């Protein structure tokens, strides 16, 4: 059972990937986590990635793919996995298909831009302890004050509306090509993301179990 879970920032794919991992007893593989772990290693590939990242550059697609493939081929992932947020570009999708022939189910959580903005722009973080809140879904008891430590809550630059819209422009530019690629291969399923967490999870499992 090899699953690819795609969705825009704020679509809830991380939450769903975690739940799918628990239900089907398969590892949840986040590309962000892969890179953080890769940079800690001392092999040639990891040192190369570390140099690019520390220099402020973008890691080329071929290196991203090499790291992802290395993770997918680990013994712990042979029974299946949930790959969270990868591939992000058409070249990544094409290279993954060329280099990894195992059957894949691709699940895309679709969410309208206005809902993405609503979800992300409402996030607030404590300056002292880092605890997260949301103005609508998980507000603090006192406005702009952390329940746990009394620290000041603030909005990260990444969660400002203008920044969110710019991120979405970049995301949409690439994801359409990725979805078209998998649609032609007839292994893409689209799930409406403007639903309750459990409803989305039910629909994902229904597609997976077909």
C-alpha positions as a Markdown table, in Angstrom:
| # | Residue | x | y | z |
|---|---|---|---|---|
| 1 | Unk | 0.0 | 0.0 | 0.0 |
| 2 | Unk | 1.9 | 3.0 | -1.3 |
| 3 | Unk | 0.1 | 6.3 | -1.0 |
| 4 | Unk | 0.9 | 9.8 | -2.1 |
| 5 | Unk | -1.1 | 12.5 | -0.3 |
| 6 | Unk | -1.2 | 15.9 | -1.9 |
| 7 | Unk | -2.8 | 19.2 | -1.0 |
| 8 | Unk | -2.2 | 22.9 | -0.6 |
| 9 | Unk | -0.8 | 24.4 | 2.6 |
| 10 | Unk | -3.6 | 24.4 | 5.2 |
| 11 | Unk | -5.5 | 21.5 | 3.5 |
| 12 | Unk | -4.9 | 19.2 | 6.4 |
| 13 | Unk | -2.9 | 16.7 | 4.5 |
| 14 | Unk | -0.4 | 16.3 | 7.4 |
| 15 | Unk | -3.2 | 15.5 | 9.8 |
| 16 | Unk | -4.7 | 13.0 | 7.4 |
| 17 | Unk | -1.3 | 11.4 | 6.6 |
| 18 | Unk | -0.9 | 10.8 | 10.3 |
| 19 | Unk | -4.3 | 9.2 | 10.7 |
| 20 | Unk | -3.8 | 7.0 | 7.6 |
| 21 | Unk | -0.4 | 5.9 | 8.9 |
| 22 | Unk | -2.0 | 4.8 | 12.2 |
| 23 | Unk | -5.0 | 3.0 | 10.5 |
| 24 | Unk | -3.0 | 1.1 | 7.9 |
| 25 | Unk | 0.1 | 0.5 | 10.0 |
| 26 | Unk | 2.4 | 2.1 | 7.4 |
| 27 | Unk | 5.1 | 4.8 | 7.9 |
| 28 | Unk | 4.2 | 8.5 | 7.4 |
| 29 | Unk | 6.9 | 10.0 | 5.3 |
| 30 | Unk | 7.2 | 13.8 | 5.3 |
| 31 | Unk | 9.7 | 15.3 | 2.8 |
| 32 | Unk | 10.4 | 18.0 | 5.4 |
| 33 | Unk | 11.3 | 15.4 | 8.0 |
| 34 | Unk | 13.4 | 13.5 | 5.4 |
| 35 | Unk | 15.5 | 16.6 | 4.7 |
| 36 | Unk | 16.0 | 17.4 | 8.3 |
| 37 | Unk | 17.2 | 13.9 | 9.0 |
| 38 | Unk | 19.3 | 13.8 | 5.8 |
| 39 | Unk | 21.2 | 17.0 | 6.8 |
| 40 | Unk | 22.2 | 15.4 | 10.1 |
| 41 | Unk | 24.1 | 12.6 | 8.3 |
| 42 | Unk | 27.7 | 12.7 | 7.1 |
| 43 | Unk | 27.5 | 10.9 | 3.8 |
| 44 | Unk | 28.3 | 12.7 | 0.5 |
| 45 | Unk | 24.7 | 13.3 | -0.5 |
| 46 | Unk | 23.7 | 14.7 | 2.8 |
| 47 | Unk | 26.8 | 17.1 | 3.0 |
| 48 | Unk | 25.9 | 18.3 | -0.5 |
| 49 | Unk | 22.3 | 19.1 | 0.5 |
| 50 | Unk | 23.5 | 20.8 | 3.7 |
| 51 | Unk | 25.8 | 23.0 | 1.7 |
| 52 | Unk | 23.0 | 24.1 | -0.7 |
| 53 | Unk | 20.5 | 24.7 | 2.1 |
| 54 | Unk | 23.0 | 26.7 | 4.3 |
| 55 | Unk | 23.9 | 28.7 | 1.2 |
| 56 | Unk | 20.3 | 29.7 | 0.8 |
| 57 | Unk | 19.9 | 27.8 | -2.5 |
| 58 | Unk | 17.1 | 25.5 | -3.7 |
| 59 | Unk | 17.8 | 21.8 | -3.7 |
| 60 | Unk | 17.6 | 20.6 | -7.4 |
| 61 | Unk | 14.9 | 18.1 | -8.3 |
| 62 | Unk | 17.3 | 15.3 | -9.0 |
| 63 | Unk | 18.8 | 15.5 | -5.5 |
| 64 | Unk | 15.3 | 15.8 | -3.9 |
| 65 | Unk | 14.3 | 12.7 | -5.7 |
| 66 | Unk | 17.5 | 10.8 | -4.8 |
| 67 | Unk | 16.8 | 11.5 | -1.1 |
| 68 | Unk | 13.2 | 10.5 | -1.3 |
| 69 | Unk | 13.9 | 7.3 | -3.2 |
| 70 | Unk | 16.6 | 6.4 | -0.6 |
| 71 | Unk | 13.9 | 6.7 | 2.1 |
| 72 | Unk | 11.3 | 4.8 | 0.2 |
| 73 | Unk | 13.7 | 1.9 | -0.3 |
| 74 | Unk | 14.4 | 1.6 | 3.4 |
| 75 | Unk | 13.4 | -1.8 | 4.9 |
| 76 | Unk | 10.9 | -0.1 | 7.2 |
| 77 | Unk | 8.9 | 1.1 | 4.2 |
| 78 | Unk | 8.7 | -2.1 | 2.1 |
| 79 | Unk | 5.2 | -2.8 | 3.4 |
| 80 | Unk | 3.9 | 0.6 | 2.2 |
| 81 | Unk | 4.0 | 4.2 | 3.2 |
| 82 | Unk | 2.1 | 7.5 | 3.1 |
| 83 | Unk | 4.2 | 10.1 | 1.2 |
| 84 | Unk | 3.2 | 13.5 | 2.4 |
| 85 | Unk | 3.5 | 16.4 | 0.0 |
| 86 | Unk | 5.7 | 14.9 | -2.7 |
| 87 | Unk | 6.0 | 15.2 | -5.7 |
| 88 | Unk | 5.5 | 19.0 | -5.9 |
| 89 | Unk | 6.5 | 19.5 | -9.5 |
| 90 | Unk | 6.0 | 17.7 | -12.8 |
| 91 | Unk | 9.7 | 16.7 | -13.1 |
| 92 | Unk | 9.6 | 15.2 | -9.7 |
| 93 | Unk | 6.5 | 13.2 | -10.6 |
| 94 | Unk | 8.0 | 12.0 | -13.8 |
| 95 | Unk | 11.3 | 11.0 | -12.2 |
| 96 | Unk | 9.5 | 9.2 | -9.3 |
| 97 | Unk | 7.5 | 7.2 | -11.9 |
| 98 | Unk | 10.6 | 6.4 | -13.9 |
| 99 | Unk | 12.7 | 5.3 | -10.8 |
| 100 | Unk | 10.1 | 3.8 | -8.6 |
| 101 | Unk | 7.8 | 1.3 | -10.3 |
| 102 | Unk | 5.7 | 0.2 | -7.4 |
| 103 | Unk | 1.9 | 0.9 | -7.7 |
| 104 | Unk | 1.0 | 4.2 | -6.2 |
| 105 | Unk | -2.4 | 5.6 | -5.2 |
| 106 | Unk | -2.4 | 9.4 | -5.4 |
| 107 | Unk | -4.9 | 11.3 | -3.2 |
| 108 | Unk | -5.4 | 15.0 | -3.6 |
| 109 | Unk | -7.2 | 17.0 | -0.9 |
| 110 | Unk | -8.8 | 19.9 | -2.8 |
| 111 | Unk | -9.5 | 23.2 | -1.0 |
| 112 | Unk | -10.5 | 26.6 | -2.4 |
| 113 | Unk | -8.1 | 29.5 | -1.9 |
| 114 | Unk | -10.4 | 31.5 | 0.4 |
| 115 | Unk | -10.6 | 28.5 | 2.8 |
| 116 | Unk | -6.9 | 28.1 | 2.7 |
| 117 | Unk | -6.4 | 31.8 | 3.6 |
| 118 | Unk | -9.0 | 31.5 | 6.3 |
| 119 | Unk | -7.3 | 28.6 | 7.9 |
| 120 | Unk | -3.7 | 29.8 | 7.7 |
| 121 | Unk | -4.2 | 33.5 | 8.4 |
| 122 | Unk | -6.0 | 32.6 | 11.7 |
| 123 | Unk | -2.9 | 30.8 | 13.2 |
| 124 | Unk | -1.1 | 32.4 | 16.1 |
| 125 | Unk | 2.1 | 31.3 | 17.9 |
| 126 | Unk | 3.4 | 32.0 | 21.4 |
| 127 | Unk | 6.6 | 34.0 | 21.3 |
| 128 | Unk | 7.8 | 32.3 | 24.5 |
| 129 | Unk | 6.8 | 28.6 | 24.4 |
| 130 | Unk | 5.9 | 28.2 | 20.7 |
| 131 | Unk | 2.4 | 26.8 | 21.4 |
| 132 | Unk | 0.0 | 27.2 | 18.5 |
| 133 | Unk | -3.5 | 28.6 | 18.5 |
| 134 | Unk | -6.1 | 29.5 | 15.9 |
| 135 | Unk | -8.5 | 32.5 | 16.1 |
| 136 | Unk | -11.5 | 30.4 | 15.0 |
| 137 | Unk | -10.7 | 26.8 | 15.7 |
| 138 | Unk | -8.5 | 26.9 | 18.8 |
| 139 | Unk | -8.5 | 30.4 | 20.4 |
| 140 | Unk | -6.7 | 31.3 | 23.6 |
| 141 | Unk | -8.8 | 32.1 | 26.6 |
| 142 | Unk | -7.5 | 35.7 | 26.6 |
| 143 | Unk | -6.9 | 37.6 | 23.4 |
| 144 | Unk | -3.2 | 37.6 | 22.3 |
| 145 | Unk | -2.1 | 35.8 | 25.5 |
| 146 | Unk | -0.9 | 32.2 | 25.7 |
| 147 | Unk | -2.9 | 29.9 | 28.0 |
| 148 | Unk | 0.2 | 27.9 | 29.0 |
| 149 | Unk | 2.8 | 30.5 | 29.8 |
| 150 | Unk | 1.2 | 33.9 | 29.5 |
| 151 | Unk | 3.5 | 34.8 | 26.5 |
| 152 | Unk | 2.4 | 37.1 | 23.7 |
| 153 | Unk | 0.8 | 35.5 | 20.7 |
| 154 | Unk | 1.8 | 36.7 | 17.2 |
| 155 | Unk | 1.2 | 35.9 | 13.6 |
| 156 | Unk | 4.1 | 34.5 | 11.6 |
| 157 | Unk | 5.1 | 36.2 | 8.3 |
| 158 | Unk | 4.2 | 33.0 | 6.5 |
| 159 | Unk | 0.6 | 33.2 | 7.8 |
| 160 | Unk | -0.1 | 36.8 | 6.6 |
| 161 | Unk | -2.7 | 36.9 | 3.9 |
| 162 | Unk | -0.5 | 38.4 | 1.2 |
| 163 | Unk | 2.2 | 35.8 | 1.9 |
| 164 | Unk | -0.3 | 33.0 | 1.8 |
| 165 | Unk | -1.7 | 34.1 | -1.6 |
| 166 | Unk | 1.9 | 34.2 | -3.0 |
| 167 | Unk | 2.6 | 30.7 | -1.8 |
| 168 | Unk | -0.6 | 29.5 | -3.3 |
| 169 | Unk | 0.3 | 31.0 | -6.7 |
| 170 | Unk | 3.5 | 29.1 | -6.7 |
| 171 | Unk | 1.8 | 25.9 | -5.5 |
| 172 | Unk | -1.0 | 26.1 | -8.1 |
| 173 | Unk | 1.4 | 26.7 | -10.9 |
| 174 | Unk | 3.0 | 23.3 | -10.4 |
| 175 | Unk | 0.3 | 21.1 | -8.8 |
| 176 | Unk | -1.9 | 21.3 | -11.8 |
| 177 | Unk | 0.7 | 19.6 | -14.0 |
| 178 | Unk | 1.3 | 17.0 | -11.3 |
| 179 | Unk | -2.4 | 16.2 | -11.1 |
| 180 | Unk | -2.7 | 16.0 | -14.9 |
| 181 | Unk | 0.2 | 13.6 | -14.9 |
| 182 | Unk | -1.4 | 11.2 | -12.4 |
| 183 | Unk | -4.9 | 11.6 | -13.9 |
| 184 | Unk | -3.5 | 10.3 | -17.2 |
| 185 | Unk | -2.1 | 7.3 | -15.4 |
| 186 | Unk | -5.5 | 6.7 | -13.8 |
| 187 | Unk | -4.3 | 6.5 | -10.2 |
| 188 | Unk | -5.5 | 10.0 | -9.0 |
| 189 | Unk | -8.5 | 10.5 | -6.6 |
| 190 | Unk | -9.7 | 14.0 | -5.6 |
| 191 | Unk | -11.2 | 14.5 | -2.1 |
| 192 | Unk | -13.1 | 17.6 | -1.2 |
| 193 | Unk | -11.2 | 19.2 | 1.7 |
| 194 | Unk | -13.8 | 21.6 | 3.0 |
| 195 | Unk | -15.3 | 19.0 | 5.3 |
| 196 | Unk | -14.8 | 17.8 | 8.9 |
| 197 | Unk | -11.5 | 15.9 | 9.6 |
| 198 | Unk | -13.3 | 12.6 | 10.2 |
| 199 | Unk | -15.4 | 13.0 | 7.0 |
| 200 | Unk | -12.3 | 13.6 | 4.9 |
| 201 | Unk | -10.6 | 10.6 | 6.6 |
| 202 | Unk | -13.7 | 8.4 | 5.8 |
| 203 | Unk | -13.6 | 9.4 | 2.2 |
| 204 | Unk | -9.8 | 8.8 | 1.9 |
| 205 | Unk | -10.2 | 5.3 | 3.4 |
| 206 | Unk | -13.1 | 4.5 | 1.1 |
| 207 | Unk | -10.9 | 5.3 | -2.0 |
| 208 | Unk | -7.9 | 3.4 | -0.6 |
| 209 | Unk | -10.0 | 0.3 | 0.2 |
| 210 | Unk | -11.6 | 0.1 | -3.2 |
